[in-house]
CSV table of C-alpha atoms in Angstrom, one decimal:
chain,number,residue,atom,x,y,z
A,8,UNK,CA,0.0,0.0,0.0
A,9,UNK,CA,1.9,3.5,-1.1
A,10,UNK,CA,0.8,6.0,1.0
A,11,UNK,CA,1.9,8.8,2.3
A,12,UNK,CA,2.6,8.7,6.7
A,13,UNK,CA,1.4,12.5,7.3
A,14,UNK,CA,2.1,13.8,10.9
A,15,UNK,CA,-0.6,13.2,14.0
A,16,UNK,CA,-4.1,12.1,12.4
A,17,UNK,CA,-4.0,13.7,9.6
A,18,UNK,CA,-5.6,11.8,6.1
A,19,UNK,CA,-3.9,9.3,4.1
A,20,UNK,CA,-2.8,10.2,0.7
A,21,UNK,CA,-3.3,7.7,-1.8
A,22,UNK,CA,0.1,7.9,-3.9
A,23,UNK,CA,-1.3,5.8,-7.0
A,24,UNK,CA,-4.9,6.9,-7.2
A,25,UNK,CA,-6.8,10.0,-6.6
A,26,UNK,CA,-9.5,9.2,-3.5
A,27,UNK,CA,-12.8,11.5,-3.5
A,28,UNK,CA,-13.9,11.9,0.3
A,29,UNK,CA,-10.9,11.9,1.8
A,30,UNK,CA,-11.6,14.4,4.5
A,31,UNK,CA,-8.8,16.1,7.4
A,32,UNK,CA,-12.1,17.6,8.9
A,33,UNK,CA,-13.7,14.1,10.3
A,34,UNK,CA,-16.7,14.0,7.7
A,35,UNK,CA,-16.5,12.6,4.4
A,36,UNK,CA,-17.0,15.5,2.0
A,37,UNK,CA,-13.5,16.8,3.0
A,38,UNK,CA,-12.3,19.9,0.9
A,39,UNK,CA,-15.7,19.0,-1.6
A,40,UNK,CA,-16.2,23.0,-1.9
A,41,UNK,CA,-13.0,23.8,-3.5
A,42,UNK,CA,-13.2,20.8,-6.1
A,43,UNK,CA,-15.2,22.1,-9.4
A,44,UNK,CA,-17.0,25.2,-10.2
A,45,UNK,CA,-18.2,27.8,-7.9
A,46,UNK,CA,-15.5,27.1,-5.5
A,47,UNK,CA,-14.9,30.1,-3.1
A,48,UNK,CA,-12.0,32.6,-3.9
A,49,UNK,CA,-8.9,31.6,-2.1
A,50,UNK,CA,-9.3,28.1,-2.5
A,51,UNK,CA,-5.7,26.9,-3.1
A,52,UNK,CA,-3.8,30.0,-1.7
A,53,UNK,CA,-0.7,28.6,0.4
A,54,UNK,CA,-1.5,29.5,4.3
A,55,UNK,CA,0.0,29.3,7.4
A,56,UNK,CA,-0.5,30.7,10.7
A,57,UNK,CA,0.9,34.4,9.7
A,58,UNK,CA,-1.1,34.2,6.6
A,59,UNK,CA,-4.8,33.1,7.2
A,60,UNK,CA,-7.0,32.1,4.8
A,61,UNK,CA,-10.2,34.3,3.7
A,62,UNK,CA,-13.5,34.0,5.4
A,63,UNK,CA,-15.7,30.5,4.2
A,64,UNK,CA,-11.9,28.9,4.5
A,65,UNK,CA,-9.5,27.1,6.5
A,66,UNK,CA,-5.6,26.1,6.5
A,67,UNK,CA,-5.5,22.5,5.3
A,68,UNK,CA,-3.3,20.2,6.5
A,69,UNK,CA,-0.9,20.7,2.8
A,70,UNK,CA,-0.7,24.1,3.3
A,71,UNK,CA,-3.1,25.2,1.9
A,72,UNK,CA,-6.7,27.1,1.9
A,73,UNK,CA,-9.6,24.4,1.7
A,74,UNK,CA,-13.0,24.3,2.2
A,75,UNK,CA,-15.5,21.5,3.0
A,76,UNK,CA,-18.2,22.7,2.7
A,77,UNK,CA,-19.9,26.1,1.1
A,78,UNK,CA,-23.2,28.6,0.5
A,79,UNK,CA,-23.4,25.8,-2.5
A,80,UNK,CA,-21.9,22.4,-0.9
A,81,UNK,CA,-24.0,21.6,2.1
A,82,UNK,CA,-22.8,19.1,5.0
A,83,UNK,CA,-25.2,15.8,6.1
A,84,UNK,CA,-27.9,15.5,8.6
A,85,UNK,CA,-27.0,16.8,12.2
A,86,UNK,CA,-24.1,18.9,10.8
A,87,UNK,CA,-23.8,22.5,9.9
A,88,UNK,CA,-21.1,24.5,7.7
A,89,UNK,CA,-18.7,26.3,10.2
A,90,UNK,CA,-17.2,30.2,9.5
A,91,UNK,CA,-14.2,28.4,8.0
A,92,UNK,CA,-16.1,26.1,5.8
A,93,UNK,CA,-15.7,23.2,8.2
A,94,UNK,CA,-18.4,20.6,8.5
A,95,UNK,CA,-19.4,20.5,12.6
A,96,UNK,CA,-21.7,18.8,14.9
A,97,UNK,CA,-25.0,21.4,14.8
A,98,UNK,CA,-25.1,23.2,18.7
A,99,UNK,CA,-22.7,26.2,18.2
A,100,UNK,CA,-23.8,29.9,17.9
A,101,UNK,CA,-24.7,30.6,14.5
A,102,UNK,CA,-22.5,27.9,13.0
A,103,UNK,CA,-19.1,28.7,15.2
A,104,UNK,CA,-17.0,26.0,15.7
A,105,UNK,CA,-15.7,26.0,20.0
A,106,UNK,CA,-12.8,24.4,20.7
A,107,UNK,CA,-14.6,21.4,21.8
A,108,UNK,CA,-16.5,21.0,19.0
A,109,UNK,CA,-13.8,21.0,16.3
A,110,UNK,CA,-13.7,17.7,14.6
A,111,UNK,CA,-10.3,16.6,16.0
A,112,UNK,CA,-11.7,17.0,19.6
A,113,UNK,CA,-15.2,15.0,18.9
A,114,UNK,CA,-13.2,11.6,18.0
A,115,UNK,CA,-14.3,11.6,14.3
A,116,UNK,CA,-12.8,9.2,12.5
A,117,UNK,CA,-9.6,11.3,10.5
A,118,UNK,CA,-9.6,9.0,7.7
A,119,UNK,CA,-10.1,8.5,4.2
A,120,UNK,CA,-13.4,6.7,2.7
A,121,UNK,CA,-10.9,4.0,1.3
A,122,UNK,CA,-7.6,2.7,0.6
A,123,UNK,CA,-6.7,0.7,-2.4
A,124,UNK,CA,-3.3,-1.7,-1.8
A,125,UNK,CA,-1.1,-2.8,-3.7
A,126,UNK,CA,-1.2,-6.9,-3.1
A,127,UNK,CA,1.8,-8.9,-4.2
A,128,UNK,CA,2.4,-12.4,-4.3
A,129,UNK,CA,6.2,-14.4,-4.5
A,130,UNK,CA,7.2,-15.0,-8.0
A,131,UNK,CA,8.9,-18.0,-7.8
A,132,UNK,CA,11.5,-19.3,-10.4
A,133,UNK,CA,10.3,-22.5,-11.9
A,134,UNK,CA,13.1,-24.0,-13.4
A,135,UNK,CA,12.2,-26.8,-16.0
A,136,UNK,CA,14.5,-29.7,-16.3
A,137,UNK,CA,13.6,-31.5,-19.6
A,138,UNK,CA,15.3,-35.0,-20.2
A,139,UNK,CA,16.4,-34.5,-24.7
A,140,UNK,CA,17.5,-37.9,-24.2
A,141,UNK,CA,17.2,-40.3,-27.6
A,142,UNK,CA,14.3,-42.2,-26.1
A,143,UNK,CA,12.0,-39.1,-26.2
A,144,UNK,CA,11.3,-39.7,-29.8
A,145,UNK,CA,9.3,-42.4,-28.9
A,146,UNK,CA,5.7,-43.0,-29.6
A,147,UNK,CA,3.5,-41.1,-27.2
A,148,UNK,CA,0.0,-41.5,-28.5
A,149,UNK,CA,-0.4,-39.1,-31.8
A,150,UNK,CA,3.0,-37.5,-31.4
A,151,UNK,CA,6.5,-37.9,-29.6
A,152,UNK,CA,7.0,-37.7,-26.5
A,153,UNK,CA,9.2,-34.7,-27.1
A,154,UNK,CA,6.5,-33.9,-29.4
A,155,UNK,CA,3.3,-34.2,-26.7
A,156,UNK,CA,5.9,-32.2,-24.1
A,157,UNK,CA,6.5,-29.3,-26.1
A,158,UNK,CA,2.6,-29.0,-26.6
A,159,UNK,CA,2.0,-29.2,-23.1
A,160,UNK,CA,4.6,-26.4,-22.3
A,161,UNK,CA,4.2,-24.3,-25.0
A,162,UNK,CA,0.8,-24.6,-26.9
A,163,UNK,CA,-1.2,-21.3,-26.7
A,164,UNK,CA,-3.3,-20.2,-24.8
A,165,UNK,CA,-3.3,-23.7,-23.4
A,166,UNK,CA,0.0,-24.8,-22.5
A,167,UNK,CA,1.8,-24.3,-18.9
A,168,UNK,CA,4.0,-21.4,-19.7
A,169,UNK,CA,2.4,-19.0,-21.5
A,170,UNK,CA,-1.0,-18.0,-19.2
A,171,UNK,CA,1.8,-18.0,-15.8
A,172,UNK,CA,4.8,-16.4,-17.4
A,173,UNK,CA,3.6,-13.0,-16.1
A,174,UNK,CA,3.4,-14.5,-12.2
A,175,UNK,CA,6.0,-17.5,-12.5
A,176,UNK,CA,10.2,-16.7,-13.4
A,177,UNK,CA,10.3,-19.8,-15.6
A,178,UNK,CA,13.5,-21.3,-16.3
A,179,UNK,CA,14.5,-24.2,-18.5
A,180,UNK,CA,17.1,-26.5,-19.1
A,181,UNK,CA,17.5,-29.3,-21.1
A,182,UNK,CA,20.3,-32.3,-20.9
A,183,UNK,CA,21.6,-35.4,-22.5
A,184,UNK,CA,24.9,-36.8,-23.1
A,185,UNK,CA,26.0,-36.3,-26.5
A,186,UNK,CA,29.0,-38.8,-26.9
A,187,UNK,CA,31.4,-36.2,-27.3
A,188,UNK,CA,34.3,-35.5,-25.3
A,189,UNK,CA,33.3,-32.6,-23.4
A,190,UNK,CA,30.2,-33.1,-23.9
A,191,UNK,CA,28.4,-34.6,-20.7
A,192,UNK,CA,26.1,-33.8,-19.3
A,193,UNK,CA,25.0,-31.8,-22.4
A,194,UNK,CA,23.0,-28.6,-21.0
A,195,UNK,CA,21.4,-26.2,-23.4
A,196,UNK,CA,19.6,-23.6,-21.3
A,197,UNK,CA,17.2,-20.4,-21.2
A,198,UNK,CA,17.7,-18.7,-17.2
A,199,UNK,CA,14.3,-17.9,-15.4
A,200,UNK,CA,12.8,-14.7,-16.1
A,201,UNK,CA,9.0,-13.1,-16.1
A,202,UNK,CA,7.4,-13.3,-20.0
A,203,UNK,CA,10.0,-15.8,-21.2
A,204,UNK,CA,7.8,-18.0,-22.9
A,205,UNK,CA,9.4,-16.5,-26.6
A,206,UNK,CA,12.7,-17.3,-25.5
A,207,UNK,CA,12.2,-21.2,-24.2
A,208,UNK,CA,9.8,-21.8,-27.1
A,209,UNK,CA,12.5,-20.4,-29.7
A,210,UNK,CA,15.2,-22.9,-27.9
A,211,UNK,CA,13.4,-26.0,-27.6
A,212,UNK,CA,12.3,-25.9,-30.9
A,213,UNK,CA,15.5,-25.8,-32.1
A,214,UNK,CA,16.4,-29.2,-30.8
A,215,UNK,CA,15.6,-33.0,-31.5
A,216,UNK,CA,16.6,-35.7,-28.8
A,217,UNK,CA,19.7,-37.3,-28.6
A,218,UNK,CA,22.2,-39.6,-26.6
A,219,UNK,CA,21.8,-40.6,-22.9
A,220,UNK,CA,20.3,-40.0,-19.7
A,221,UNK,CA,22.4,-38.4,-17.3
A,222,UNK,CA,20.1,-37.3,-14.5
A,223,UNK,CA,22.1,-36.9,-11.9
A,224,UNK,CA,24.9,-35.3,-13.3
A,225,UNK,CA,22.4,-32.8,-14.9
A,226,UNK,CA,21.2,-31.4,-11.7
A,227,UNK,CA,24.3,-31.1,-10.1
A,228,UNK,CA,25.6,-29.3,-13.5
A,229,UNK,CA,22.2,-27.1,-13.2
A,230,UNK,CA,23.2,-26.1,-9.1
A,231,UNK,CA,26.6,-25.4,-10.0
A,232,UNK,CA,25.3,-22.9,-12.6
A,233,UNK,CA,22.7,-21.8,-10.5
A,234,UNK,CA,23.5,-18.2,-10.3
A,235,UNK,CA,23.5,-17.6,-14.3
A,236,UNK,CA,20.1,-19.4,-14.4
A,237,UNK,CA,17.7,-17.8,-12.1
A,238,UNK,CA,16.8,-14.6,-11.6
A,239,UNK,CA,15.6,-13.7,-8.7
A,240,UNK,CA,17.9,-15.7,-6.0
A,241,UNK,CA,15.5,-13.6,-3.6
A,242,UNK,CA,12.5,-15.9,-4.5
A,243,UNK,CA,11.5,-19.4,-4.5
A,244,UNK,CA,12.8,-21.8,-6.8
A,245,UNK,CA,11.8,-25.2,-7.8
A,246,UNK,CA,12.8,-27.9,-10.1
A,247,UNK,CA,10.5,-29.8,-12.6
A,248,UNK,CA,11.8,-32.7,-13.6
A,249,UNK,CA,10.7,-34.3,-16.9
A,250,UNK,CA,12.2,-37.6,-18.1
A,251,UNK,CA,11.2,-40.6,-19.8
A,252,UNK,CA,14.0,-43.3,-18.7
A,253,UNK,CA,16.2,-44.6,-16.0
A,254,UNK,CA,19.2,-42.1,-14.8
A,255,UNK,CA,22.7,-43.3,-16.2
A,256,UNK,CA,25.6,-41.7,-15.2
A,257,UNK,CA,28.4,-39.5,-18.0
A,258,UNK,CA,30.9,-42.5,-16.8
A,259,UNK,CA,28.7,-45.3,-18.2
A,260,UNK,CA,25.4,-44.7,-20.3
A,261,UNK,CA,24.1,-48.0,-18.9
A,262,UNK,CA,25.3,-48.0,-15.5
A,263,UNK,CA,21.5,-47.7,-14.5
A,264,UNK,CA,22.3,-48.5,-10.5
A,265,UNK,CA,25.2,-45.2,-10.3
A,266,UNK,CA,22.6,-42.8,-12.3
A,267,UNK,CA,20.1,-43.6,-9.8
A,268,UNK,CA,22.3,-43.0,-7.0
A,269,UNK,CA,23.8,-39.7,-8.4
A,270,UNK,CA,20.2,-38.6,-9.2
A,271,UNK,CA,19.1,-39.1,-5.5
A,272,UNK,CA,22.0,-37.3,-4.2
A,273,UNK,CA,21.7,-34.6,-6.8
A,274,UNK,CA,18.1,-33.7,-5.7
A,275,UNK,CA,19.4,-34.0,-2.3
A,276,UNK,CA,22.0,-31.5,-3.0
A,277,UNK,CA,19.2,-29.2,-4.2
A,278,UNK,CA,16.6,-29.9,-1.1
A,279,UNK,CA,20.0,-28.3,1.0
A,280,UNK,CA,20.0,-25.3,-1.0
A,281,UNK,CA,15.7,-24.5,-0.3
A,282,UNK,CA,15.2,-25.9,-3.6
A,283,UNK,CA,12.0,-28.2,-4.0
A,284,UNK,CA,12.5,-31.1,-7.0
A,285,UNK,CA,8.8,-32.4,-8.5
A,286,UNK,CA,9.3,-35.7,-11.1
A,287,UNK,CA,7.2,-36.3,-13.9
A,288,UNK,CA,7.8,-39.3,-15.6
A,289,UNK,CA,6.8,-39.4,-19.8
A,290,UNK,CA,5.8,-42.7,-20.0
A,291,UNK,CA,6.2,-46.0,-18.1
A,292,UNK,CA,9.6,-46.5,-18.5
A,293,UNK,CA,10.8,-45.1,-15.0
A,294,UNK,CA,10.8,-47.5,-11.6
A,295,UNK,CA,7.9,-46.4,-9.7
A,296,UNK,CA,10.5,-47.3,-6.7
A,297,UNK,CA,13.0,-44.5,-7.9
A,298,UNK,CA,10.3,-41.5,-8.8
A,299,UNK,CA,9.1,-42.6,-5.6
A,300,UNK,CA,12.5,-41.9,-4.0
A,301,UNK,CA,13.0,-39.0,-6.0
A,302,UNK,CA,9.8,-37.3,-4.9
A,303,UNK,CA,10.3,-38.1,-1.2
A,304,UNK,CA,13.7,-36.3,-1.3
A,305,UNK,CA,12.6,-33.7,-3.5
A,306,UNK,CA,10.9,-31.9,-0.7
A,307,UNK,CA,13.2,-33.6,2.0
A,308,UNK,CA,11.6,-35.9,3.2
A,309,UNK,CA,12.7,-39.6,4.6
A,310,UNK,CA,12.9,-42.5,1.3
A,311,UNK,CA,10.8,-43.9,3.3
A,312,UNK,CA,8.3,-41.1,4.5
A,313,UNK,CA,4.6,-41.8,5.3
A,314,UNK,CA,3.3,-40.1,4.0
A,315,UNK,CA,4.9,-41.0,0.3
A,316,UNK,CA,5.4,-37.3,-1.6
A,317,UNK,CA,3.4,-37.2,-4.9
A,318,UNK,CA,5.0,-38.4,-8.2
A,319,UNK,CA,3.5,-38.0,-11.9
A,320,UNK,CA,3.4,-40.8,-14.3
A,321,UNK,CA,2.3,-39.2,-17.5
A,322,UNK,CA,0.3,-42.5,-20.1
A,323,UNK,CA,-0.8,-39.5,-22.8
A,324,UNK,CA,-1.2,-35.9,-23.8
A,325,UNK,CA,-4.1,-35.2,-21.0
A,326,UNK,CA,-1.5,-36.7,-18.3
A,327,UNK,CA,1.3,-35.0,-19.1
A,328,UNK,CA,-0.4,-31.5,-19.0
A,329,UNK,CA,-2.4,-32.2,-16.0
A,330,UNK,CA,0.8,-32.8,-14.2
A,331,UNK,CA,2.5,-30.0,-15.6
A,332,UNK,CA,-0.6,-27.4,-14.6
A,333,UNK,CA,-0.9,-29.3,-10.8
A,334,UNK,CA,3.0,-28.7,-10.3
A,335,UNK,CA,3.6,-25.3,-11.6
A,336,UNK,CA,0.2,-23.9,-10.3
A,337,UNK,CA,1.1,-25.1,-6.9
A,338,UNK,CA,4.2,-23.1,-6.3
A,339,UNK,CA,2.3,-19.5,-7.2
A,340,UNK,CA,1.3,-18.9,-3.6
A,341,UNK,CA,-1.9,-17.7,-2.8
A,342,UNK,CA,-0.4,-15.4,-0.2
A,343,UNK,CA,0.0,-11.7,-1.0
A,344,UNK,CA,1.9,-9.4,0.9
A,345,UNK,CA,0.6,-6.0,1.3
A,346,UNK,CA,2.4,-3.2,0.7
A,347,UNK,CA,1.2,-1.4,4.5
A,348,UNK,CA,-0.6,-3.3,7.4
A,349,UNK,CA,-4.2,-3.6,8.1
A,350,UNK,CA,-6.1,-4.9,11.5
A,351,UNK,CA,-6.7,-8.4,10.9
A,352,UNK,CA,-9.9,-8.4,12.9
A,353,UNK,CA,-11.4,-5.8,11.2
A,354,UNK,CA,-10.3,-7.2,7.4
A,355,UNK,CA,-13.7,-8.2,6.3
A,356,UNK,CA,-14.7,-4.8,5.8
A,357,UNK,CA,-12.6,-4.0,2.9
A,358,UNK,CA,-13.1,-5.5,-0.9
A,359,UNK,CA,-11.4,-8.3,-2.7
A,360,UNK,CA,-11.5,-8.7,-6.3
A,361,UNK,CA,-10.0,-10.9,-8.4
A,362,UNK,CA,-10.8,-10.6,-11.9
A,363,UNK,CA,-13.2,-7.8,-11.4
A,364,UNK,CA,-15.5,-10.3,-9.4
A,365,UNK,CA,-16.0,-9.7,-5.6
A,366,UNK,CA,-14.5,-12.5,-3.7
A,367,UNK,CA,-16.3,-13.5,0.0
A,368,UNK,CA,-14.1,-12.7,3.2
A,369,UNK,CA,-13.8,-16.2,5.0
A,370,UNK,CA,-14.9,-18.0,2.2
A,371,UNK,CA,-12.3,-17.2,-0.7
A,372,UNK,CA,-10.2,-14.9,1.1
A,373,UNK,CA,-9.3,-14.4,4.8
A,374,UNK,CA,-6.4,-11.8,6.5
A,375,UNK,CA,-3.2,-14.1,7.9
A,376,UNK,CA,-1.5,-10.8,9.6
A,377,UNK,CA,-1.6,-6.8,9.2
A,378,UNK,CA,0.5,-7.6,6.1
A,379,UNK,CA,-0.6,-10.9,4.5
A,380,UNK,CA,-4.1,-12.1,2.8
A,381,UNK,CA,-4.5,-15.6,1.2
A,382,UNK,CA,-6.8,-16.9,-1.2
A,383,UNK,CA,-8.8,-19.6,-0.6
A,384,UNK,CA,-10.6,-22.8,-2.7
A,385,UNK,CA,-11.6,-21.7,-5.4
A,386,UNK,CA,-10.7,-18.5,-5.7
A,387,UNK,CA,-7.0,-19.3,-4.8
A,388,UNK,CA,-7.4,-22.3,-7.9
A,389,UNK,CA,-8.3,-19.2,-10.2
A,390,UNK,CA,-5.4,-17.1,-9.2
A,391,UNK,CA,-3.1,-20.2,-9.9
A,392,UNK,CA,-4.4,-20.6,-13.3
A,393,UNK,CA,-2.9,-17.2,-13.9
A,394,UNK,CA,-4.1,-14.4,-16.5
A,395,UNK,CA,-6.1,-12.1,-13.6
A,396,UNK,CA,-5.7,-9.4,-11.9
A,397,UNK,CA,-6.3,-9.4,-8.0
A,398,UNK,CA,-7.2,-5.6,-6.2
A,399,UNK,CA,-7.7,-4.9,-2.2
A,400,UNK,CA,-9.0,-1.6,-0.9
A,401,UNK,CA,-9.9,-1.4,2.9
A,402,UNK,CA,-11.8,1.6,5.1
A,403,UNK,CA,-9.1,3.9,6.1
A,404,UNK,CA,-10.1,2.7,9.4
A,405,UNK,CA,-8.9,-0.6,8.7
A,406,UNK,CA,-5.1,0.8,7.9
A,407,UNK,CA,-2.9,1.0,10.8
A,408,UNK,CA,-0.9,4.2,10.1
């Protein structure tokens, strides 16, 4: 929430939008007469205590002469318009304001009508490990499976990437081991980055499937180049991990026993660095015992952990996606962090929208501190699927200043 801290009780200033009804006086048509035509001469004019403003006027809070209310601009029921063009409790001779009747001695509520925040949620880097070993030009219903998981990444408006590229860093990184030399693990790579769907479609177009599967090696290659390949260090990062074989290792591309091992330990490596690993395997070709294994340690927990972390095992083109959208949707938290603090107990009264449709407090929304909402069922499903907008505003009262 950008807003300006003004000294004692005086109004917030809404920095990003222009609030009508913020009043310094206590009622809500503050400074009304001076805004449009007919507003009384002087309306403007910088003031202080040497330099008074006219009659029908008073010294605002900026410095400057303001009226709320005017021979044209009345005030509501039970109030009357003051000398200085203040609105007032109705008791004082002809319309003066006493001292104990000026609005910052009656207890009136100094605040604006509303407040609209600024919500924001973590934008975590989603780093996409693809396996471009030879075995992914294998039949996977209609297409390939490098065919079927380039659809499901990249297909638009329908594919993973390109509805949650504007809320998710997404990363990606292929490997394989391509026989040469220097060559292994093979890592062609785009780094994570907001709106980088152009950049991984371009690159993974631009490559067919080749050589062996060297898992483990991968991911350890990936953390050691970790700083080059996300973004924001600052944020939460994740590995996907799409393959459709047993792990080898660079040393031997059958040595099916070492490339688990190395795999385990590589994901290991990456659980002690805060770095969550989800597996998706492209077919049936992959131990259910080692995804198993993979999955448990992915988010650190015990092989043999009850209970068991979840593990994709993609059988066609519906599959594949489905476990694509439940992994990557996921990690976009439905936790936003507002920029200022509200008064948890007194959340409800403000407005949440998500796509320009009110959401219910307690039902799709509730307040977890003064500086944190979350989304919930439904409503946090919608902001996973990406593509809209989510907007706050809360009675100034609600604001803790």
């Amino acid at each position: 929430m950008r807003v300006e801290r003004l000294v004692g009780s005086f109004c917030l200033t809404l920095l990003v939008a222009t609030l009508a009804g913020c009043d310094c006086s206590g009622d809500i048509t503050g400074g009304q007469a001076c805004t449009g035509t007919g507003a009384p001469e002087g309306c403007g004019r910088p003031c202080s205590a040497s330099s008074p403003c006219s009659p029908g006027l008073y010294c605002g809070h900026d410095g400057e002469c303001t009226a709320d209310c005017s021979a044209t601009v009345t005030c509501g029921a039970g109030r009357v318009c003051s000398s200085e063009g203040r609105c007032v409790e109705s008791g004082g001779l002809d319309g003066a304001v006493t001292d104990a009747q000026r609005p910052d001695a009656m207890g009136v509520d100094r605040t604006c009508a509303s407040v609209t925040v600024d919500a924001t949620r973590s934008t975590p880097n989603v780093l996409l490990i693809i396996d471009r070993s030879l075995s992914m030009n294998e039949d996977f219903g209609a297409d390939s499976r490098w065919d079927t998981l380039e659809d499901a990444l990249l297909d638009t408006p329908d594919g993973v990437i390109f509805p949650l590229q504007s809320s998710v860093r997404f990363g990606f990184v292929m490997y394989t081991q391509s026989r040469t030399p220097s060559g292994c693990p093979d890592l062609i790579s785009v780094p994570s980055a907001l709106d980088n769907y152009d950049a991984i479609e371009t690159e993974y177009r631009m490559h067919d499937p080749a050589g062996d599967t060297p898992t483990g090696d991968s991911i350890q290659a990936v953390l050691a180049q970790l700083d080059s390949l996300i973004d924001a260090p600052d944020q939460p990062t994740v590995f996907v991990l799409a393959t459709d074989g047993e792990p080898d290792t660079c040393e031997d591309g059958s040595d099916e026993v070492g490339g688990r091992a190395e795999s385990l330990a590589a994901v290991q490596a990456a659980y002690g660095r805060d770095i969550r690993t989800f597996v998706i395997s492209v077919g049936e070709d992959v131990g259910e015992d080692h995804l198993q294994e993979i999955a448990n340690a992915g988010i650190g927990n015990a092989p043999d952990a009850t209970p068991p972390a979840e593990f994709w095992v993609a059988t066609d083109t519906a599959g594949l996606r489905a476990a694509l959208e439940t992994i990557v949707g996921s990690v976009v938290s439905c936790e936003l962090t507002l920029e200022g603090e509200i008064d948890p107990d007194r959340a409800c009264d403000g407005e949440v929208r998500l796509g320009g449709d009110p959401l219910t407090c307690g039902t799709d929304w509730r307040a977890v501190d003064e500086n944190t909402i979350e989304l919930l069922g439904a409503a946090c499903d919608r902001l996973q699927s990406g593509g809209e907008a989510l907007t706050a505003s809360f009675p100034c009262g609600v604001i803790i200043i």
